[in-house]
PDB file of C-alpha atoms in Angstrom:
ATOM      1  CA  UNK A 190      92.907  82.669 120.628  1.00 55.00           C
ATOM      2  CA  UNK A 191      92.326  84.528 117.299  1.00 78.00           C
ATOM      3  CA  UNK A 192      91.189  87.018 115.234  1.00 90.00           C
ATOM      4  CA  UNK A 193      88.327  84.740 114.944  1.00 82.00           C
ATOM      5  CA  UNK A 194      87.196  84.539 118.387  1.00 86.00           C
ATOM      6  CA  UNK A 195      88.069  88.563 118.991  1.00 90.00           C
ATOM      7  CA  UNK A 196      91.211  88.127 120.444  1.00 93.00           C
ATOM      8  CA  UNK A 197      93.787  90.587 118.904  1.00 96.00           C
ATOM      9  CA  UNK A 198      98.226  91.053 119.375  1.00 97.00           C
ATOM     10  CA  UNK A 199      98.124  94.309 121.116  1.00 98.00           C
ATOM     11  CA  UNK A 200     101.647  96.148 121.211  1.00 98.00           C
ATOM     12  CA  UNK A 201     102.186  99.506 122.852  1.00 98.00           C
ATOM     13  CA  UNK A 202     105.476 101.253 121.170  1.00 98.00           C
ATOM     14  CA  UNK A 203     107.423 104.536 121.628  1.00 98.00           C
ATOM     15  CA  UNK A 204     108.999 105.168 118.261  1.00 97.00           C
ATOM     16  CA  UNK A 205     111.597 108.062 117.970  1.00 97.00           C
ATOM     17  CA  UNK A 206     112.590 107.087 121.434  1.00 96.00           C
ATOM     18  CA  UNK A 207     115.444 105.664 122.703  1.00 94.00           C
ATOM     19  CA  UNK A 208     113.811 104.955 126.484  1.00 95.00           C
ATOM     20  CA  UNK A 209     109.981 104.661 127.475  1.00 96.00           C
ATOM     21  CA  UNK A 210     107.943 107.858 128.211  1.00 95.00           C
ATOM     22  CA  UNK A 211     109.880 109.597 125.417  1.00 95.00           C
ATOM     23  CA  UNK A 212     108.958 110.057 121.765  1.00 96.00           C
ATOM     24  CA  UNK A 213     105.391 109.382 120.214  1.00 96.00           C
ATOM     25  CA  UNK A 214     102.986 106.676 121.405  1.00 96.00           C
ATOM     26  CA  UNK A 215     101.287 104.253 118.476  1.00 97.00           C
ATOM     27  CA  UNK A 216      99.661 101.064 119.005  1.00 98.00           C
ATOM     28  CA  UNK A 217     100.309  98.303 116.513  1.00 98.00           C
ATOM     29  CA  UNK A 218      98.246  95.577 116.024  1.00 98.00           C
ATOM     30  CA  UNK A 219      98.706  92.785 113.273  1.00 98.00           C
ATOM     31  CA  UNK A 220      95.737  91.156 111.789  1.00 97.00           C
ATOM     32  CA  UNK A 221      94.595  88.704 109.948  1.00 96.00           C
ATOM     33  CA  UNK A 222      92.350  90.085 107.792  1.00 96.00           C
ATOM     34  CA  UNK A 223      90.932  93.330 107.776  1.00 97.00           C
ATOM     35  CA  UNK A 224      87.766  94.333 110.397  1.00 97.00           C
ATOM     36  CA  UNK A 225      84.702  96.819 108.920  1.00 97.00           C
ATOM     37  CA  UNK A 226      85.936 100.247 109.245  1.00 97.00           C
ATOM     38  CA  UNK A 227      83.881 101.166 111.489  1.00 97.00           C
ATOM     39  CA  UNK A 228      85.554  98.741 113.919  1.00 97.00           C
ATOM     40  CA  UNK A 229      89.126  99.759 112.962  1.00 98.00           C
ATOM     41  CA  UNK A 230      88.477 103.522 113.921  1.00 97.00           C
ATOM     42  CA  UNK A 231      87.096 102.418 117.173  1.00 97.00           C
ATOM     43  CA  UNK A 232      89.558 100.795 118.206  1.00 97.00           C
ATOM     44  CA  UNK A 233      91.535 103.801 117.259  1.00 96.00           C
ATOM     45  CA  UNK A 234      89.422 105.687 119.455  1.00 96.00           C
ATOM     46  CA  UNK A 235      89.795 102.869 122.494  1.00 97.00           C
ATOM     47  CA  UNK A 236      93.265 103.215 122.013  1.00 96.00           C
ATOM     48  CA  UNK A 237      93.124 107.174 122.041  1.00 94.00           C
ATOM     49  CA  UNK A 238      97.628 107.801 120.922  1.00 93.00           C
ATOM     50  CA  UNK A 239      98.148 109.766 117.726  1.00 89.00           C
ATOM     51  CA  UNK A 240      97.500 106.905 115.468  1.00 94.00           C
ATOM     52  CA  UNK A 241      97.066 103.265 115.841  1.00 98.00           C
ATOM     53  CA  UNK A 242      98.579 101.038 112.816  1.00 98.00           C
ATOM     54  CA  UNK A 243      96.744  97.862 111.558  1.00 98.00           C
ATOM     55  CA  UNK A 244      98.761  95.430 109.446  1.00 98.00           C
ATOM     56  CA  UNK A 245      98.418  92.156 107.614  1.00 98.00           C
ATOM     57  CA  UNK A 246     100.145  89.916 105.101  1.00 98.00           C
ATOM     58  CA  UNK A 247      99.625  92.294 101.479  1.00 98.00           C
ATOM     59  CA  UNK A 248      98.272  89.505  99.252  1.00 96.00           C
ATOM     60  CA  UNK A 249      99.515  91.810  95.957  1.00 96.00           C
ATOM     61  CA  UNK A 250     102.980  90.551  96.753  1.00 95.00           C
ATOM     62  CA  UNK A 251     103.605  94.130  95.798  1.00 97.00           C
ATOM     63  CA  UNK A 252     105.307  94.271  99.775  1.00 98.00           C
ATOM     64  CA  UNK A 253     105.805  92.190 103.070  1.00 98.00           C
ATOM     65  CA  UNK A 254     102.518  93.765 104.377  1.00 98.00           C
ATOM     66  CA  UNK A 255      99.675  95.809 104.199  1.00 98.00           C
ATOM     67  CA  UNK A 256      99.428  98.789 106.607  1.00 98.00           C
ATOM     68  CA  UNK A 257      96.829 101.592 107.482  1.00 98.00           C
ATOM     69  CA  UNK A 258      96.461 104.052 110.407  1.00 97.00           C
ATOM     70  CA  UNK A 259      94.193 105.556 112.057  1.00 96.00           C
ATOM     71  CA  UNK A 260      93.878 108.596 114.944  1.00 91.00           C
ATOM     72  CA  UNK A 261      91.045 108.809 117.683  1.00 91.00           C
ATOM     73  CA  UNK A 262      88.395 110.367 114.850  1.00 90.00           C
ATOM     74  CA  UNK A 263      90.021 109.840 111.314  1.00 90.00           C
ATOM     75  CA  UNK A 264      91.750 107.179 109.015  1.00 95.00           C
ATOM     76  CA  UNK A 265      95.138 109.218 107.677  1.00 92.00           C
ATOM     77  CA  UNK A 266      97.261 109.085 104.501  1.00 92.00           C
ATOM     78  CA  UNK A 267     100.248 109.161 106.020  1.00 93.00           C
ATOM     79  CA  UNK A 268     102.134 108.441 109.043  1.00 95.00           C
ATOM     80  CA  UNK A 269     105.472 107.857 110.302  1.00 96.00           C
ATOM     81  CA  UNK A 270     105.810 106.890 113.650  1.00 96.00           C
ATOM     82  CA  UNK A 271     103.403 104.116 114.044  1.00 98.00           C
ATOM     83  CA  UNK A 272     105.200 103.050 111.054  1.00 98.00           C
ATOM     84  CA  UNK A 273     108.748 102.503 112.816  1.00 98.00           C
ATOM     85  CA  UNK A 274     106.545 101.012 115.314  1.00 98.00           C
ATOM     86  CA  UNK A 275     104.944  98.765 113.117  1.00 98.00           C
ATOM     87  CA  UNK A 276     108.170  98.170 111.509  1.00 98.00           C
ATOM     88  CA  UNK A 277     110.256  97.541 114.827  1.00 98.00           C
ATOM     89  CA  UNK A 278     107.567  95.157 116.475  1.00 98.00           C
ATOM     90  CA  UNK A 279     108.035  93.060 113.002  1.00 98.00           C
ATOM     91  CA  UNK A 280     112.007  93.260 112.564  1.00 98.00           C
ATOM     92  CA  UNK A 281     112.085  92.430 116.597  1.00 97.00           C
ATOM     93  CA  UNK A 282     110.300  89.626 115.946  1.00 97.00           C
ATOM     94  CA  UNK A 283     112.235  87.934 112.942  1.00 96.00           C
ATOM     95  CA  UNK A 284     115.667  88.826 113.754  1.00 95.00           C
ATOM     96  CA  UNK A 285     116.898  87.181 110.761  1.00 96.00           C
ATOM     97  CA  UNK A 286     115.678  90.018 108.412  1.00 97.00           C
ATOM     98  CA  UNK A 287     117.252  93.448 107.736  1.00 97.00           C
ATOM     99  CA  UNK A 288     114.462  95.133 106.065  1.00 98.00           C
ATOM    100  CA  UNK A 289     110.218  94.953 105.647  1.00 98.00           C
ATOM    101  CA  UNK A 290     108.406  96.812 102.978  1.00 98.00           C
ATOM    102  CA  UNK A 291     104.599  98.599 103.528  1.00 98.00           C
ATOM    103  CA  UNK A 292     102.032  98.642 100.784  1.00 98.00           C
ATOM    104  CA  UNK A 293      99.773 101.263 101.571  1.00 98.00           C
ATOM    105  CA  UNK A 294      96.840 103.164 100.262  1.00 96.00           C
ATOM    106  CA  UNK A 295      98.150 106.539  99.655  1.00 94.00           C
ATOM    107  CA  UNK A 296     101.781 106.962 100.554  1.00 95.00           C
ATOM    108  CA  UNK A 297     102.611 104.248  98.589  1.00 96.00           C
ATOM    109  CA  UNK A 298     105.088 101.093  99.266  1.00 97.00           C
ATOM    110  CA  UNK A 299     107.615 102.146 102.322  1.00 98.00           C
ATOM    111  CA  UNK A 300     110.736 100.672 103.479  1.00 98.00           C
ATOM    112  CA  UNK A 301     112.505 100.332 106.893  1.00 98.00           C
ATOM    113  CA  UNK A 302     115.669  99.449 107.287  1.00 98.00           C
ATOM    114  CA  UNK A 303     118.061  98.512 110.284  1.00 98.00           C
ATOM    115  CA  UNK A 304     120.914 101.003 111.068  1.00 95.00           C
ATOM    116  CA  UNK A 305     122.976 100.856 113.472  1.00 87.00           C
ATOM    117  CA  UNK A 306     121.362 100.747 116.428  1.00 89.00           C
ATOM    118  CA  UNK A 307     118.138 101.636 115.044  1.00 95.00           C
ATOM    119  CA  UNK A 308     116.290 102.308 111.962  1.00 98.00           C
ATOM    120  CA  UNK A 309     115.862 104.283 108.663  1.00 98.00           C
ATOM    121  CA  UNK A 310     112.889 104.290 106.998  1.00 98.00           C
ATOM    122  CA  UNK A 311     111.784 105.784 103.648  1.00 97.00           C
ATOM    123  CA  UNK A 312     108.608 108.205 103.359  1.00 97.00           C
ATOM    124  CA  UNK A 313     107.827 110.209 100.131  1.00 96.00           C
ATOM    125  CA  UNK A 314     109.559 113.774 100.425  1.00 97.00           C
ATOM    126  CA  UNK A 315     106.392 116.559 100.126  1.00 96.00           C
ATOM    127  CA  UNK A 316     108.428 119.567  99.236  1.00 97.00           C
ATOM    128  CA  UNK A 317     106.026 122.860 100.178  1.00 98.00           C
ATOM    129  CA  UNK A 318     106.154 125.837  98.135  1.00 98.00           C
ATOM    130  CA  UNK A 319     105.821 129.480  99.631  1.00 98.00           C
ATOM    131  CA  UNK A 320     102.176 130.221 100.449  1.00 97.00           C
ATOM    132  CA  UNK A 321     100.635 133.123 102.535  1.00 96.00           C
ATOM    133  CA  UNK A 322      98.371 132.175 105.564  1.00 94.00           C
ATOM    134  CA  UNK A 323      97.840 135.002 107.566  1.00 96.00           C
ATOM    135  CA  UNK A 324      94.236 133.368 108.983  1.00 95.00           C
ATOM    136  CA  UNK A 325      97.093 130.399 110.283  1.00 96.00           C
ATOM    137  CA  UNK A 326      99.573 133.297 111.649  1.00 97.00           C
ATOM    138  CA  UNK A 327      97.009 135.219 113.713  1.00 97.00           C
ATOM    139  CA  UNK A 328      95.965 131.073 115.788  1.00 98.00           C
ATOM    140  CA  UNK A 329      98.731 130.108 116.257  1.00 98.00           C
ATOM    141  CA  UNK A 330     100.762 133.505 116.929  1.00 97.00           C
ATOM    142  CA  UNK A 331     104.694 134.645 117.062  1.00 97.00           C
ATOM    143  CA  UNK A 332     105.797 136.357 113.457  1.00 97.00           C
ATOM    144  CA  UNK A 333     107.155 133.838 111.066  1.00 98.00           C
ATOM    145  CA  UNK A 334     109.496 134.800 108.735  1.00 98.00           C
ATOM    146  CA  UNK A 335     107.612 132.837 105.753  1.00 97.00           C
ATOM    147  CA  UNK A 336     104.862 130.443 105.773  1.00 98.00           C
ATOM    148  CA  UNK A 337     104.590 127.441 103.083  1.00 98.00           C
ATOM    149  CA  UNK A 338     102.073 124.190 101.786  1.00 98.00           C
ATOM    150  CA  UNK A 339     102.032 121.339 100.659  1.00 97.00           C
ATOM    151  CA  UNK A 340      99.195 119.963  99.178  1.00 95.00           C
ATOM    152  CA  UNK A 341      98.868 117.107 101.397  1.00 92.00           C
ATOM    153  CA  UNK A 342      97.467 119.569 103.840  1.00 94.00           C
ATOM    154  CA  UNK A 343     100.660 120.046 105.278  1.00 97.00           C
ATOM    155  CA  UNK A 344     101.275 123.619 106.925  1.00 98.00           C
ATOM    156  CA  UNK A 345     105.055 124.991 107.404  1.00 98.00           C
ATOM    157  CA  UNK A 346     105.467 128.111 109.578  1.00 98.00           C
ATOM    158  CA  UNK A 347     109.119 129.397 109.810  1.00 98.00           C
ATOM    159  CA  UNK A 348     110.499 131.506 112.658  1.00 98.00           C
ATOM    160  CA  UNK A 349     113.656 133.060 112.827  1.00 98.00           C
ATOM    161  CA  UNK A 350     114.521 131.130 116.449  1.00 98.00           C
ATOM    162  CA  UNK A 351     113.436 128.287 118.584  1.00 98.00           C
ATOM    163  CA  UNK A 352     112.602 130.154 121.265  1.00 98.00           C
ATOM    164  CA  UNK A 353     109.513 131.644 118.880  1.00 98.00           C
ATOM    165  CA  UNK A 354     108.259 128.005 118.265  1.00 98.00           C
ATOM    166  CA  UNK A 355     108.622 126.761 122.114  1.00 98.00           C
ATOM    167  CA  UNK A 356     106.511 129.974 123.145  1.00 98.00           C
ATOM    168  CA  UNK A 357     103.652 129.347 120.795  1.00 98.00           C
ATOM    169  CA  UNK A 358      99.978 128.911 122.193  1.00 98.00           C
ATOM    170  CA  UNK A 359      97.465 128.092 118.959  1.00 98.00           C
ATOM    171  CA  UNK A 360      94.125 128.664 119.261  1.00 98.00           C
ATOM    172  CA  UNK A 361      93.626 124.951 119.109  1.00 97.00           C
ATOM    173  CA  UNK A 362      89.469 124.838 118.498  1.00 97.00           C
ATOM    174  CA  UNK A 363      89.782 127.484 116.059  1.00 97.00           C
ATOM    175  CA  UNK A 364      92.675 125.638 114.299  1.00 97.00           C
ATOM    176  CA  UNK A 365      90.871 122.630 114.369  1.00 96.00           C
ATOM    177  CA  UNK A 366      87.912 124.055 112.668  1.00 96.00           C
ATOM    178  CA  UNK A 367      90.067 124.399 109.736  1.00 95.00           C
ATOM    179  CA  UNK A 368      89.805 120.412 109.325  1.00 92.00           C
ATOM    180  CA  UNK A 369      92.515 117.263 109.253  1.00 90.00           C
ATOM    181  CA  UNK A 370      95.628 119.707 108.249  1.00 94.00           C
ATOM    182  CA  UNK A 371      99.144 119.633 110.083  1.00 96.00           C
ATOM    183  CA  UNK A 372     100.299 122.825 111.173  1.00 98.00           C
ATOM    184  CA  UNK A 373     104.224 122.373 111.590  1.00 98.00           C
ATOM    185  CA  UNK A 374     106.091 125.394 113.446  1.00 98.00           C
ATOM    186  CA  UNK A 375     109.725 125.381 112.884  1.00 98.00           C
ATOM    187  CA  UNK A 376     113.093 127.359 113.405  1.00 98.00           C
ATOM    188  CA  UNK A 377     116.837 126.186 113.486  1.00 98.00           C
ATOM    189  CA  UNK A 378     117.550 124.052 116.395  1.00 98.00           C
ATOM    190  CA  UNK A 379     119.614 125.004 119.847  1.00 94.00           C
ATOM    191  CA  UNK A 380     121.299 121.564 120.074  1.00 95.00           C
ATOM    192  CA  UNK A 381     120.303 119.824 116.845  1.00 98.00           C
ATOM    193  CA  UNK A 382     120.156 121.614 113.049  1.00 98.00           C
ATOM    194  CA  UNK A 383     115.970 121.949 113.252  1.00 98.00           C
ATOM    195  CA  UNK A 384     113.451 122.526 115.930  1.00 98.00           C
ATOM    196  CA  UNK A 385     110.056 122.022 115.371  1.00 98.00           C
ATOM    197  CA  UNK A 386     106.278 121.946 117.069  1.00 98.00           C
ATOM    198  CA  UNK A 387     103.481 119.806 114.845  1.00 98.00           C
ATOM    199  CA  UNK A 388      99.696 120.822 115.985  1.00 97.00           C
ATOM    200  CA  UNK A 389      97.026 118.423 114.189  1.00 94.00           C
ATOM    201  CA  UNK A 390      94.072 119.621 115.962  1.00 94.00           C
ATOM    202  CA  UNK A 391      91.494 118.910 113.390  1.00 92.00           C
ATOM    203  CA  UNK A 392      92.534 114.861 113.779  1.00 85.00           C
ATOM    204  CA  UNK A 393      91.908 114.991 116.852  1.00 85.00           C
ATOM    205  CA  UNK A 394      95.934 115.369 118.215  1.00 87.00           C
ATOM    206  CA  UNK A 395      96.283 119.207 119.346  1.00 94.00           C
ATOM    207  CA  UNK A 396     100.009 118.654 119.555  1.00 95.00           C
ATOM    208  CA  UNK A 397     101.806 115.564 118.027  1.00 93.00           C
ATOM    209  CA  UNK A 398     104.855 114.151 120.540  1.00 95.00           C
ATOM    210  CA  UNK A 399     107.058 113.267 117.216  1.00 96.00           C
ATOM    211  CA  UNK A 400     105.551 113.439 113.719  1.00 95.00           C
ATOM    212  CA  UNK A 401     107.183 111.533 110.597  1.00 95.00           C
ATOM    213  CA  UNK A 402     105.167 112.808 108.333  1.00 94.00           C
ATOM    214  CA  UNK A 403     106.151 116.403 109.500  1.00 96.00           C
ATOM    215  CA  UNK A 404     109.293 115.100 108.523  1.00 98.00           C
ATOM    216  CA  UNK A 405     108.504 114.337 105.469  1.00 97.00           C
ATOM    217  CA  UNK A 406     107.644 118.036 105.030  1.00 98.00           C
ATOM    218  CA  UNK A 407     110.372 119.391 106.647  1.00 98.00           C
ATOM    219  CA  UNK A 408     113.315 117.419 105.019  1.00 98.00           C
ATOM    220  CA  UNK A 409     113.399 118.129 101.916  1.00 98.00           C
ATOM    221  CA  UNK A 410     112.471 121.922 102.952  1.00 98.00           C
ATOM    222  CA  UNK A 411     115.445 122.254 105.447  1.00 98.00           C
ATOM    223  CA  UNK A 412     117.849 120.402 103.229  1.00 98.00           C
ATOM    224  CA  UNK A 413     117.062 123.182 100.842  1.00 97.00           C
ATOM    225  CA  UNK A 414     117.584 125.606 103.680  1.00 97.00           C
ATOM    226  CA  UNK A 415     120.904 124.706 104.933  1.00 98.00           C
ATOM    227  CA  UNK A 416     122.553 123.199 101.401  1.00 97.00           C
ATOM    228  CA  UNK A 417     122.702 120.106 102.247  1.00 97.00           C
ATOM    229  CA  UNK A 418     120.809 116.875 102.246  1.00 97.00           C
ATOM    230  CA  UNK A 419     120.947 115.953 105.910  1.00 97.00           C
ATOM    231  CA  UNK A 420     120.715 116.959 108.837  1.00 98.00           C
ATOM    232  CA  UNK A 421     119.337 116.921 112.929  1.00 98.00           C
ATOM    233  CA  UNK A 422     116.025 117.705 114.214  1.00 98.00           C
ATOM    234  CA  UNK A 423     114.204 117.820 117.309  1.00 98.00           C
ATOM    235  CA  UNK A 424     110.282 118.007 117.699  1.00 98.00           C
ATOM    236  CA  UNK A 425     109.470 119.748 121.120  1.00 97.00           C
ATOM    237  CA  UNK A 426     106.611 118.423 122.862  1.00 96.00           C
ATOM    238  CA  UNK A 427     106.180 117.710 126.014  1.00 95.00           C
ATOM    239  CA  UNK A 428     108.103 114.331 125.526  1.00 95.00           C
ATOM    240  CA  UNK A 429     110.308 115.090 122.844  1.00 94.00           C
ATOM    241  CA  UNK A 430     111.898 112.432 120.322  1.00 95.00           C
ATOM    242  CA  UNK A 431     115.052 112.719 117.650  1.00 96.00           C
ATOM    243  CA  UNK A 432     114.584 112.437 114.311  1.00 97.00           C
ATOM    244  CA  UNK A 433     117.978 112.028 111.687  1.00 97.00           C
ATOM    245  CA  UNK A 434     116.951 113.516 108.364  1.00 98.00           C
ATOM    246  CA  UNK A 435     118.149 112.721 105.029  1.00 98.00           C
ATOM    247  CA  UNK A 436     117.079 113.701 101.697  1.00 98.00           C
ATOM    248  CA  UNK A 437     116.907 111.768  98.542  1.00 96.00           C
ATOM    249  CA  UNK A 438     116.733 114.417  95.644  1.00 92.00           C
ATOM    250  CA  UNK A 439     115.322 111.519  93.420  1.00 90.00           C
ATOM    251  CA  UNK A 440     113.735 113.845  90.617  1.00 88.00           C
ATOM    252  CA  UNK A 441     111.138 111.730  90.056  1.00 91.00           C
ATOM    253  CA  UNK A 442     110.523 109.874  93.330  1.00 93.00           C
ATOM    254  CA  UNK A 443     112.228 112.184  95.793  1.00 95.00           C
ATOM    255  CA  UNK A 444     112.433 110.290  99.374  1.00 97.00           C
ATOM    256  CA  UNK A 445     112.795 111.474 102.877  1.00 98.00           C
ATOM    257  CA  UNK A 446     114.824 109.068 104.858  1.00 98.00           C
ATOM    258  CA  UNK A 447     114.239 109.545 108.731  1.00 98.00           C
ATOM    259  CA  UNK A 448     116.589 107.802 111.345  1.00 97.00           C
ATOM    260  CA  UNK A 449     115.442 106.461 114.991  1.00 96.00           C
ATOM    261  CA  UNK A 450     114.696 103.809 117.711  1.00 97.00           C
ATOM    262  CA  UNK A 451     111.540 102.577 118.851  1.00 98.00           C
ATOM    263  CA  UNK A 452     111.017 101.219 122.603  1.00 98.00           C
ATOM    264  CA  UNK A 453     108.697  98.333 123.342  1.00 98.00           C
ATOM    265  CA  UNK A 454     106.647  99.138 125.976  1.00 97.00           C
ATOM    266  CA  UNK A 455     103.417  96.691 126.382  1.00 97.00           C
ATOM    267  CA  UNK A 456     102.763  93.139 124.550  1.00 97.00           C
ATOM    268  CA  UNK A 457      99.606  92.102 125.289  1.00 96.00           C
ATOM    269  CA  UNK A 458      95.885  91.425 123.876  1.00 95.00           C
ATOM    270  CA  UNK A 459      93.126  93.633 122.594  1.00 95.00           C
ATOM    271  CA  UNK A 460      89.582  91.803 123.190  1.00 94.00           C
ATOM    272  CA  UNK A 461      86.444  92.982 120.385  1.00 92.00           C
TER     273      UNK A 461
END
């Protein structure tokens, strides 16, 4: 059974979770080689998590493998979970190896790392700079005491408690109207250093369960916040996940290092 014949690895993962039913849901699925587009996004949509991450031997040599994801409607620049997923389903796999390396199309090459009894993997830190965005404030609600971008499309919207961000109802179709942007609502934390809520609407994902690339947003602008480079966050959805956050002030490749443990929960096949 291969690729060949439409036979496909299937694996289910929770990454950012340290049981099942907790943290964020990807699907990872090595290939081969790489199907039409067309066919990758509909499996994405099949699949219907956050994102579902496609990987295959990089043939640049530039990194262990190739990797892309996609959500239900859209292929994305950047995404964290499904690449601890990805990253735990290959380190599970070849227990002899302490590390595997992503090529990627716009994030770059990423690294994950065993630690302890998890992992660490490296995403580009997207610092935000202060930005008004009163059309954001008024859909998603609450008063924020600032609101900042990042290029990327990446919205943060800070309130002075949790209790603000845990209360918040967005106007979800209106938000999504806006496009593929990532609104991430955030305060200081109740038992960890950051709380946060990630609403991605436009992708197709009203709320996200646990969002690395959130993180990437929000660890080099907490770090700045509390004066130090890391630090303990908590993204409240409805299943919740842990994220440790570290910040590598590299000036000219500054890196946000995010810490947690994936959970196997299906191995199976997809059939084309």
């Amino acid at each position: 059974m291969t690729q060949e014949n439409g036979i496909l690895p299937y694996y289910h993962v929770d990454a950012f979770a340290d049981r099942p039913f907790t943290g964020n849901q990807a699907a990872v699925m090595p290939l081969e080689s790489w199907l039409d587009d067309d066919v990758l996004q509909a499996i994405g949509e099949e699949n219907n998590f956050a994102e579902t991450a496609f990987y295959l031997p990089d043939a640049t040599g530039e990194a262990d493998y190739e990797l892309r994801w996609f959500t239900p409607s859209v292929e994305i620049a950047l995404c964290g979970h499904a690449t601890l997923a990805s990253g735990h389903i290959i380190l599970s796999q070849n227990p002899d190896k302490d590390q595997v390396t992503f090529r990627t199309r716009q994030a770059g090459i990423l690294q994950m790392v065993r630690e302890r009894e998890g992992y660490a993997l490296d995403l580009p830190a997207y610092p935000p700079a202060p930005k008004k965005r009163p059309d954001i404030v008024a859909l998603i609600g609450g008063s924020p005491v600032e609101t900042q971008f990042h290029e990327g499309r990446y919205n943060v919207i800070r309130y002075a408690t949790a209790d603000e961000v845990l209360a918040l109802k967005p106007d979800m179709k209106a938000l999504a109207a806006l496009g593929n942007e990532q609104f991430i609502c955030t305060a200081p934390g109740k038992d960890t250093d950051v709380l946060s809520r990630v609403f991605v609407p436009g992708a197709g994902v009203d709320e996200d369960s646990v969002t690395g690339s959130a993180h990437a947003v929000l660890t080099p602008y907490w770090a700045g916040q509390l004066g130090r480079d890391s630090f303990t966050a908590y993204q409240a959805s409805d299943r919740g996940g842990y994220v440790h956050c570290r910040f590598d002030e590299d000036p000219d490749n500054p890196r946000a290092w995010l810490g947690g443990k994936c959970v196997t929960v299906v191995e199976g096949l997809f059939r084309l």
